PDB file of C-alpha atoms in Angstrom:
ATOM      1  CA  ASP S   1      69.190  84.992 108.712  1.00  0.00           C
ATOM      2  CA  ALA S   2      71.812  86.589 106.270  1.00  0.00           C
ATOM      3  CA  ASP S   3      75.186  87.820 107.705  1.00  0.00           C
ATOM      4  CA  VAL S   4      75.157  90.556 105.345  1.00  0.00           C
ATOM      5  CA  THR S   5      72.038  92.845 104.538  1.00  0.00           C
ATOM      6  CA  GLN S   6      71.650  95.623 101.791  1.00  0.00           C
ATOM      7  CA  THR S   7      69.018  97.800 101.967  1.00  0.00           C
ATOM      8  CA  PRO S   8      67.348  98.976  99.631  1.00  0.00           C
ATOM      9  CA  ARG S   9      67.512  95.580  97.151  1.00  0.00           C
ATOM     10  CA  ASN S  10      66.335  97.745  94.068  1.00  0.00           C
ATOM     11  CA  ARG S  11      65.564 101.865  94.030  1.00  0.00           C
ATOM     12  CA  ILE S  12      64.772 103.707  90.958  1.00  0.00           C
ATOM     13  CA  THR S  13      66.002 107.396  91.314  1.00  0.00           C
ATOM     14  CA  LYS S  14      66.307 110.649  89.253  1.00  0.00           C
ATOM     15  CA  THR S  15      69.254 112.049  88.047  1.00  0.00           C
ATOM     16  CA  GLY S  16      70.444 114.572  90.309  1.00  0.00           C
ATOM     17  CA  LYS S  17      68.591 113.020  93.760  1.00  0.00           C
ATOM     18  CA  ARG S  18      70.179 111.975  96.460  1.00  0.00           C
ATOM     19  CA  ILE S  19      70.081 108.739  97.819  1.00  0.00           C
ATOM     20  CA  MET S  20      71.671 106.021 100.195  1.00  0.00           C
ATOM     21  CA  LEU S  21      72.598 102.309 100.131  1.00  0.00           C
ATOM     22  CA  GLU S  22      72.803 100.935 103.755  1.00  0.00           C
ATOM     23  CA  CYS S  23      74.749  97.742 104.892  1.00  0.00           C
ATOM     24  CA  SER S  24      74.619  95.989 107.753  1.00  0.00           C
ATOM     25  CA  GLN S  25      76.510  92.750 109.266  1.00  0.00           C
ATOM     26  CA  THR S  26      76.147  90.347 111.818  1.00  0.00           C
ATOM     27  CA  LYS S  27      79.692  88.719 111.406  1.00  0.00           C
ATOM     28  CA  GLY S  28      81.468  90.784 113.703  1.00  0.00           C
ATOM     29  CA  HIS S  29      83.913  91.667 111.066  1.00  0.00           C
ATOM     30  CA  ASP S  30      85.924  94.801 111.223  1.00  0.00           C
ATOM     31  CA  ARG S  31      86.560  95.583 107.574  1.00  0.00           C
ATOM     32  CA  MET S  32      83.673  96.592 105.252  1.00  0.00           C
ATOM     33  CA  TYR S  33      83.732  97.722 101.648  1.00  0.00           C
ATOM     34  CA  TRP S  34      81.428  98.826  98.867  1.00  0.00           C
ATOM     35  CA  TYR S  35      82.045  97.725  95.167  1.00  0.00           C
ATOM     36  CA  ARG S  36      80.087  98.267  92.272  1.00  0.00           C
ATOM     37  CA  GLN S  37      79.132  95.497  89.297  1.00  0.00           C
ATOM     38  CA  ASP S  38      78.956  96.642  86.047  1.00  0.00           C
ATOM     39  CA  PRO S  39      78.517  94.108  83.099  1.00  0.00           C
ATOM     40  CA  GLY S  40      82.109  92.964  81.558  1.00  0.00           C
ATOM     41  CA  LEU S  41      83.792  94.530  84.243  1.00  0.00           C
ATOM     42  CA  GLY S  42      83.488  92.449  86.976  1.00  0.00           C
ATOM     43  CA  LEU S  43      83.610  94.194  90.534  1.00  0.00           C
ATOM     44  CA  ARG S  44      85.338  97.608  91.564  1.00  0.00           C
ATOM     45  CA  LEU S  45      85.847  98.868  95.167  1.00  0.00           C
ATOM     46  CA  ILE S  46      84.526 102.107  95.367  1.00  0.00           C
ATOM     47  CA  TYR S  47      85.128 102.767  99.293  1.00  0.00           C
ATOM     48  CA  TYR S  48      86.452 100.654 102.355  1.00  0.00           C
ATOM     49  CA  SER S  49      86.850 101.157 105.868  1.00  0.00           C
ATOM     50  CA  PHE S  50      88.846  98.662 107.904  1.00  0.00           C
ATOM     51  CA  ASP S  51      86.801 100.108 111.278  1.00  0.00           C
ATOM     52  CA  VAL S  52      84.586 102.899 112.393  1.00  0.00           C
ATOM     53  CA  LYS S  53      87.339 105.785 112.063  1.00  0.00           C
ATOM     54  CA  ASP S  54      89.561 104.785 108.974  1.00  0.00           C
ATOM     55  CA  ILE S  55      87.857 105.494 105.977  1.00  0.00           C
ATOM     56  CA  ASN S  56      89.759 105.179 102.103  1.00  0.00           C
ATOM     57  CA  LYS S  57      89.381 105.887  98.974  1.00  0.00           C
ATOM     58  CA  GLY S  58      89.171 102.955  96.166  1.00  0.00           C
ATOM     59  CA  GLU S  59      89.147 102.712  92.476  1.00  0.00           C
ATOM     60  CA  ILE S  60      86.323 104.884  91.821  1.00  0.00           C
ATOM     61  CA  SER S  61      85.073 107.067  94.793  1.00  0.00           C
ATOM     62  CA  ASP S  62      84.129 110.319  92.537  1.00  0.00           C
ATOM     63  CA  GLY S  63      80.303 110.928  93.009  1.00  0.00           C
ATOM     64  CA  TYR S  64      80.120 108.897  95.911  1.00  0.00           C
ATOM     65  CA  SER S  65      80.179 109.159 100.085  1.00  0.00           C
ATOM     66  CA  VAL S  66      80.711 106.569 102.830  1.00  0.00           C
ATOM     67  CA  SER S  67      79.204 106.552 106.399  1.00  0.00           C
ATOM     68  CA  ARG S  68      80.386 104.038 109.067  1.00  0.00           C
ATOM     69  CA  GLN S  69      78.212 104.658 111.846  1.00  0.00           C
ATOM     70  CA  ALA S  70      79.205 101.778 113.625  1.00  0.00           C
ATOM     71  CA  GLN S  71      81.541  98.752 113.642  1.00  0.00           C
ATOM     72  CA  ALA S  72      78.613  96.961 111.858  1.00  0.00           C
ATOM     73  CA  LYS S  73      77.259  99.385 109.556  1.00  0.00           C
ATOM     74  CA  PHE S  74      78.453 100.871 106.517  1.00  0.00           C
ATOM     75  CA  SER S  75      76.514 103.280 104.008  1.00  0.00           C
ATOM     76  CA  LEU S  76      77.179 104.504 101.004  1.00  0.00           C
ATOM     77  CA  SER S  77      75.552 108.208  99.696  1.00  0.00           C
ATOM     78  CA  LEU S  78      75.079 109.216  95.891  1.00  0.00           C
ATOM     79  CA  GLU S  79      75.234 113.197  96.552  1.00  0.00           C
ATOM     80  CA  SER S  80      74.003 113.857  92.959  1.00  0.00           C
ATOM     81  CA  ALA S  81      73.128 110.591  90.926  1.00  0.00           C
ATOM     82  CA  ILE S  82      73.778 110.368  87.696  1.00  0.00           C
ATOM     83  CA  PRO S  83      72.462 107.287  85.207  1.00  0.00           C
ATOM     84  CA  ASN S  84      76.499 106.429  84.438  1.00  0.00           C
ATOM     85  CA  GLN S  85      75.790 105.443  88.365  1.00  0.00           C
ATOM     86  CA  THR S  86      73.252 103.015  87.189  1.00  0.00           C
ATOM     87  CA  ALA S  87      74.758  99.183  88.587  1.00  0.00           C
ATOM     88  CA  LEU S  88      74.947  96.466  91.154  1.00  0.00           C
ATOM     89  CA  TYR S  89      76.182  97.455  94.310  1.00  0.00           C
ATOM     90  CA  PHE S  90      77.606  94.907  96.738  1.00  0.00           C
ATOM     91  CA  CYS S  91      78.687  95.953 100.257  1.00  0.00           C
ATOM     92  CA  ALA S  92      81.228  92.762 101.938  1.00  0.00           C
ATOM     93  CA  THR S  93      83.061  92.408 105.642  1.00  0.00           C
ATOM     94  CA  SER S  94      86.333  90.883 106.110  1.00  0.00           C
ATOM     95  CA  GLY S  95      87.906  89.916 109.402  1.00  0.00           C
ATOM     96  CA  LEU S  96      90.769  92.126 111.153  1.00  0.00           C
ATOM     97  CA  TYR S  97      93.459  91.153 109.667  1.00  0.00           C
ATOM     98  CA  SER S  98      95.401  88.729 112.137  1.00  0.00           C
ATOM     99  CA  GLY S  99      98.709  87.728 110.411  1.00  0.00           C
ATOM    100  CA  THR S 100      97.608  84.946 109.137  1.00  0.00           C
ATOM    101  CA  GLY S 101      96.947  86.513 105.733  1.00  0.00           C
ATOM    102  CA  GLN S 102      93.814  87.954 103.657  1.00  0.00           C
ATOM    103  CA  GLU S 103      90.846  87.090 105.387  1.00  0.00           C
ATOM    104  CA  THR S 104      88.068  86.269 102.960  1.00  0.00           C
ATOM    105  CA  GLN S 105      85.618  88.639 101.501  1.00  0.00           C
ATOM    106  CA  TYR S 106      82.030  87.592 102.189  1.00  0.00           C
ATOM    107  CA  PHE S 107      79.192  89.719 100.159  1.00  0.00           C
ATOM    108  CA  GLY S 108      75.314  90.988 100.650  1.00  0.00           C
ATOM    109  CA  PRO S 109      72.941  89.996  98.513  1.00  0.00           C
ATOM    110  CA  GLY S 110      73.693  93.366  96.192  1.00  0.00           C
ATOM    111  CA  THR S 111      71.143  96.544  95.571  1.00  0.00           C
ATOM    112  CA  ARG S 112      70.477  97.362  91.946  1.00  0.00           C
ATOM    113  CA  LEU S 113      70.183 100.929  91.685  1.00  0.00           C
ATOM    114  CA  LEU S 114      68.487 102.398  88.239  1.00  0.00           C
ATOM    115  CA  VAL S 115      69.233 106.263  87.684  1.00  0.00           C
ATOM    116  CA  LEU S 116      66.801 107.984  84.939  1.00  0.00           C
TER     117      LEU S 116
ATOM    118  CA  ALA C   1      99.939  96.331  89.051  1.00  0.00           C
ATOM    119  CA  GLN C   2      97.802  93.542  89.979  1.00  0.00           C
ATOM    120  CA  LYS C   3      95.286  92.692  87.641  1.00  0.00           C
ATOM    121  CA  VAL C   4      93.128  89.002  86.918  1.00  0.00           C
ATOM    122  CA  THR C   5      92.356  88.113  83.324  1.00  0.00           C
ATOM    123  CA  GLN C   6      89.259  85.750  82.690  1.00  0.00           C
ATOM    124  CA  ALA C   7      89.253  85.437  78.772  1.00  0.00           C
ATOM    125  CA  GLN C   8      86.293  82.835  78.991  1.00  0.00           C
ATOM    126  CA  THR C   9      83.214  85.625  78.649  1.00  0.00           C
ATOM    127  CA  GLU C  10      80.267  82.868  77.962  1.00  0.00           C
ATOM    128  CA  ILE C  11      80.950  78.943  77.962  1.00  0.00           C
ATOM    129  CA  SER C  12      77.955  76.640  76.969  1.00  0.00           C
ATOM    130  CA  VAL C  13      77.998  73.502  77.858  1.00  0.00           C
ATOM    131  CA  VAL C  14      75.566  70.176  78.136  1.00  0.00           C
ATOM    132  CA  GLU C  15      74.723  68.515  81.776  1.00  0.00           C
ATOM    133  CA  LYS C  16      77.307  65.892  82.602  1.00  0.00           C
ATOM    134  CA  GLU C  17      80.348  67.789  80.838  1.00  0.00           C
ATOM    135  CA  ASP C  18      83.178  68.890  82.329  1.00  0.00           C
ATOM    136  CA  VAL C  19      83.952  72.288  81.604  1.00  0.00           C
ATOM    137  CA  THR C  20      87.367  74.368  82.860  1.00  0.00           C
ATOM    138  CA  LEU C  21      87.424  78.178  83.577  1.00  0.00           C
ATOM    139  CA  ASP C  22      90.556  80.154  83.286  1.00  0.00           C
ATOM    140  CA  CYS C  23      91.990  82.382  84.927  1.00  0.00           C
ATOM    141  CA  VAL C  24      95.353  84.249  84.863  1.00  0.00           C
ATOM    142  CA  TYR C  25      96.384  86.949  87.665  1.00  0.00           C
ATOM    143  CA  GLU C  26      99.388  89.281  87.266  1.00  0.00           C
ATOM    144  CA  THR C  27     101.313  90.526  90.514  1.00  0.00           C
ATOM    145  CA  ARG C  28     104.191  92.007  92.121  1.00  0.00           C
ATOM    146  CA  ASP C  29     103.454  90.534  95.653  1.00  0.00           C
ATOM    147  CA  THR C  30     105.436  87.213  96.062  1.00  0.00           C
ATOM    148  CA  THR C  31     102.838  86.889  98.888  1.00  0.00           C
ATOM    149  CA  TYR C  32      99.125  86.942  97.419  1.00  0.00           C
ATOM    150  CA  TYR C  33      95.725  85.269  97.674  1.00  0.00           C
ATOM    151  CA  LEU C  34      93.068  84.147  94.497  1.00  0.00           C
ATOM    152  CA  PHE C  35      89.443  83.500  95.174  1.00  0.00           C
ATOM    153  CA  TRP C  36      86.676  82.137  92.900  1.00  0.00           C
ATOM    154  CA  TYR C  37      83.367  83.558  93.753  1.00  0.00           C
ATOM    155  CA  LYS C  38      80.036  82.134  92.362  1.00  0.00           C
ATOM    156  CA  GLN C  39      77.145  84.883  90.850  1.00  0.00           C
ATOM    157  CA  PRO C  40      74.133  82.737  90.194  1.00  0.00           C
ATOM    158  CA  PRO C  41      70.952  84.294  88.427  1.00  0.00           C
ATOM    159  CA  SER C  42      70.075  85.474  91.654  1.00  0.00           C
ATOM    160  CA  GLY C  43      72.220  87.721  91.731  1.00  0.00           C
ATOM    161  CA  GLU C  44      74.601  87.461  94.974  1.00  0.00           C
ATOM    162  CA  LEU C  45      78.410  86.391  94.989  1.00  0.00           C
ATOM    163  CA  VAL C  46      78.740  83.144  96.520  1.00  0.00           C
ATOM    164  CA  PHE C  47      82.324  82.331  97.876  1.00  0.00           C
ATOM    165  CA  LEU C  48      83.699  79.262  96.667  1.00  0.00           C
ATOM    166  CA  ILE C  49      87.722  78.943  97.169  1.00  0.00           C
ATOM    167  CA  ARG C  50      90.454  80.659  98.782  1.00  0.00           C
ATOM    168  CA  ARG C  51      94.089  79.960  98.345  1.00  0.00           C
ATOM    169  CA  ASN C  52      97.931  80.887  99.340  1.00  0.00           C
ATOM    170  CA  SER C  53     100.216  81.975  97.055  1.00  0.00           C
ATOM    171  CA  PHE C  54     102.520  79.658  99.160  1.00  0.00           C
ATOM    172  CA  ASP C  55     100.114  76.739  98.824  1.00  0.00           C
ATOM    173  CA  GLU C  56     100.419  75.149  95.483  1.00  0.00           C
ATOM    174  CA  GLN C  57      98.326  71.957  96.185  1.00  0.00           C
ATOM    175  CA  ASN C  58      95.210  71.547  94.124  1.00  0.00           C
ATOM    176  CA  GLU C  59      92.034  71.227  96.379  1.00  0.00           C
ATOM    177  CA  ILE C  60      88.867  68.977  95.282  1.00  0.00           C
ATOM    178  CA  SER C  61      85.629  69.479  96.680  1.00  0.00           C
ATOM    179  CA  GLY C  62      83.322  67.310  95.381  1.00  0.00           C
ATOM    180  CA  ARG C  63      82.602  68.294  91.885  1.00  0.00           C
ATOM    181  CA  TYR C  64      85.048  71.513  92.062  1.00  0.00           C
ATOM    182  CA  SER C  65      88.436  71.179  91.759  1.00  0.00           C
ATOM    183  CA  TRP C  66      91.191  74.190  91.563  1.00  0.00           C
ATOM    184  CA  ASN C  67      94.522  74.331  89.996  1.00  0.00           C
ATOM    185  CA  PHE C  68      96.894  76.910  90.754  1.00  0.00           C
ATOM    186  CA  GLN C  69      99.951  76.411  88.944  1.00  0.00           C
ATOM    187  CA  LYS C  70     102.595  79.698  89.939  1.00  0.00           C
ATOM    188  CA  SER C  71     104.821  78.952  87.169  1.00  0.00           C
ATOM    189  CA  THR C  72     101.972  80.073  84.568  1.00  0.00           C
ATOM    190  CA  SER C  73     100.445  82.626  87.168  1.00  0.00           C
ATOM    191  CA  SER C  74      97.031  80.198  86.836  1.00  0.00           C
ATOM    192  CA  PHE C  75      94.398  79.310  89.098  1.00  0.00           C
ATOM    193  CA  ASN C  76      92.026  77.570  86.967  1.00  0.00           C
ATOM    194  CA  PHE C  77      88.791  76.105  88.202  1.00  0.00           C
ATOM    195  CA  THR C  78      87.009  72.742  86.418  1.00  0.00           C
ATOM    196  CA  ILE C  79      83.452  71.467  87.281  1.00  0.00           C
ATOM    197  CA  THR C  80      83.297  67.825  86.421  1.00  0.00           C
ATOM    198  CA  ALA C  81      79.974  66.221  85.472  1.00  0.00           C
ATOM    199  CA  SER C  82      78.653  69.993  85.572  1.00  0.00           C
ATOM    200  CA  GLN C  83      74.728  70.292  86.276  1.00  0.00           C
ATOM    201  CA  VAL C  84      72.387  73.053  85.165  1.00  0.00           C
ATOM    202  CA  VAL C  85      72.239  74.543  89.207  1.00  0.00           C
ATOM    203  CA  ASP C  86      75.931  75.502  87.791  1.00  0.00           C
ATOM    204  CA  SER C  87      74.857  77.563  85.303  1.00  0.00           C
ATOM    205  CA  ALA C  88      76.127  81.367  86.703  1.00  0.00           C
ATOM    206  CA  VAL C  89      78.635  83.615  86.487  1.00  0.00           C
ATOM    207  CA  TYR C  90      82.084  82.698  87.587  1.00  0.00           C
ATOM    208  CA  PHE C  91      84.714  85.286  89.543  1.00  0.00           C
ATOM    209  CA  CYS C  92      88.203  84.684  89.882  1.00  0.00           C
ATOM    210  CA  ALA C  93      89.618  87.823  92.244  1.00  0.00           C
ATOM    211  CA  LEU C  94      93.333  88.530  93.732  1.00  0.00           C
ATOM    212  CA  SER C  95      94.149  90.052  96.930  1.00  0.00           C
ATOM    213  CA  GLY C  96      97.914  91.143  97.958  1.00  0.00           C
ATOM    214  CA  TYR C  97      99.131  90.103 101.599  1.00  0.00           C
ATOM    215  CA  TYR C  98     100.158  92.746 103.103  1.00  0.00           C
ATOM    216  CA  ASN C  99      96.237  93.707 102.065  1.00  0.00           C
ATOM    217  CA  GLN C 100      96.750  96.428 100.044  1.00  0.00           C
ATOM    218  CA  GLY C 101      93.642  98.493 101.390  1.00  0.00           C
ATOM    219  CA  GLY C 102      92.019  94.726 101.878  1.00  0.00           C
ATOM    220  CA  LYS C 103      90.326  95.286  98.086  1.00  0.00           C
ATOM    221  CA  LEU C 104      89.903  92.241  95.566  1.00  0.00           C
ATOM    222  CA  ILE C 105      90.730  92.781  92.057  1.00  0.00           C
ATOM    223  CA  PHE C 106      88.564  90.660  89.911  1.00  0.00           C
ATOM    224  CA  GLY C 107      88.260  89.732  86.668  1.00  0.00           C
ATOM    225  CA  GLN C 108      85.330  90.463  84.037  1.00  0.00           C
ATOM    226  CA  GLY C 109      83.930  87.127  85.051  1.00  0.00           C
ATOM    227  CA  THR C 110      82.582  83.896  83.139  1.00  0.00           C
ATOM    228  CA  GLU C 111      79.197  83.296  82.272  1.00  0.00           C
ATOM    229  CA  LEU C 112      78.641  79.506  82.522  1.00  0.00           C
ATOM    230  CA  SER C 113      75.439  78.447  80.996  1.00  0.00           C
ATOM    231  CA  VAL C 114      74.497  74.420  81.543  1.00  0.00           C
ATOM    232  CA  LYS C 115      71.705  73.028  79.223  1.00  0.00           C
ATOM    233  CA  PRO C 116      69.688  70.145  79.844  1.00  0.00           C
TER     234      PRO C 116
END
């Protein structure tokens, strides 16, 4: 079974609708992240969370919100979807900073979102 | 500010050719981490390597090798005797040692096409 799972894998929605993308992990990691990928732009960070009580905005948080329901679950919401939020969304996890260096981030399979 | 540049947007080679993917980075951190990820046509992101800034030894893993040069701020990736299965988008990424939110700064990606 995959260590990092995302649901749904594909989603089509209409402008103005609220949608939620979910991420679960079994790696036991404390840190979780949401990125979006757009053609030619690489991946950009939306939100990140160091633990259940610690949530931080990333580079492009406007129009998004998140919820860390448990150590293993991190959800991304689009309160009122708009067409330019059409993208590939990735969840990632990494272990607690241990003083030995930046832990590697491991990514989920991605969610393809189309906003009409 | 941190930045990663992958100047090669697309590369096309014939199977068994060697190919080098370039990555140039900018950072003011004295300690940092560099990563390469592979994104095959199926869309997931696969971790390939992490390199610490204080370790400039080159690394080889099978047909893959990485050349890290702090003097030129480059972390290039070479595939020897390329195969069709190497066709993918490859991303170089940078992260600060003191975490800076744990975020990865990604390059724009290089799309590698290996033709039979």
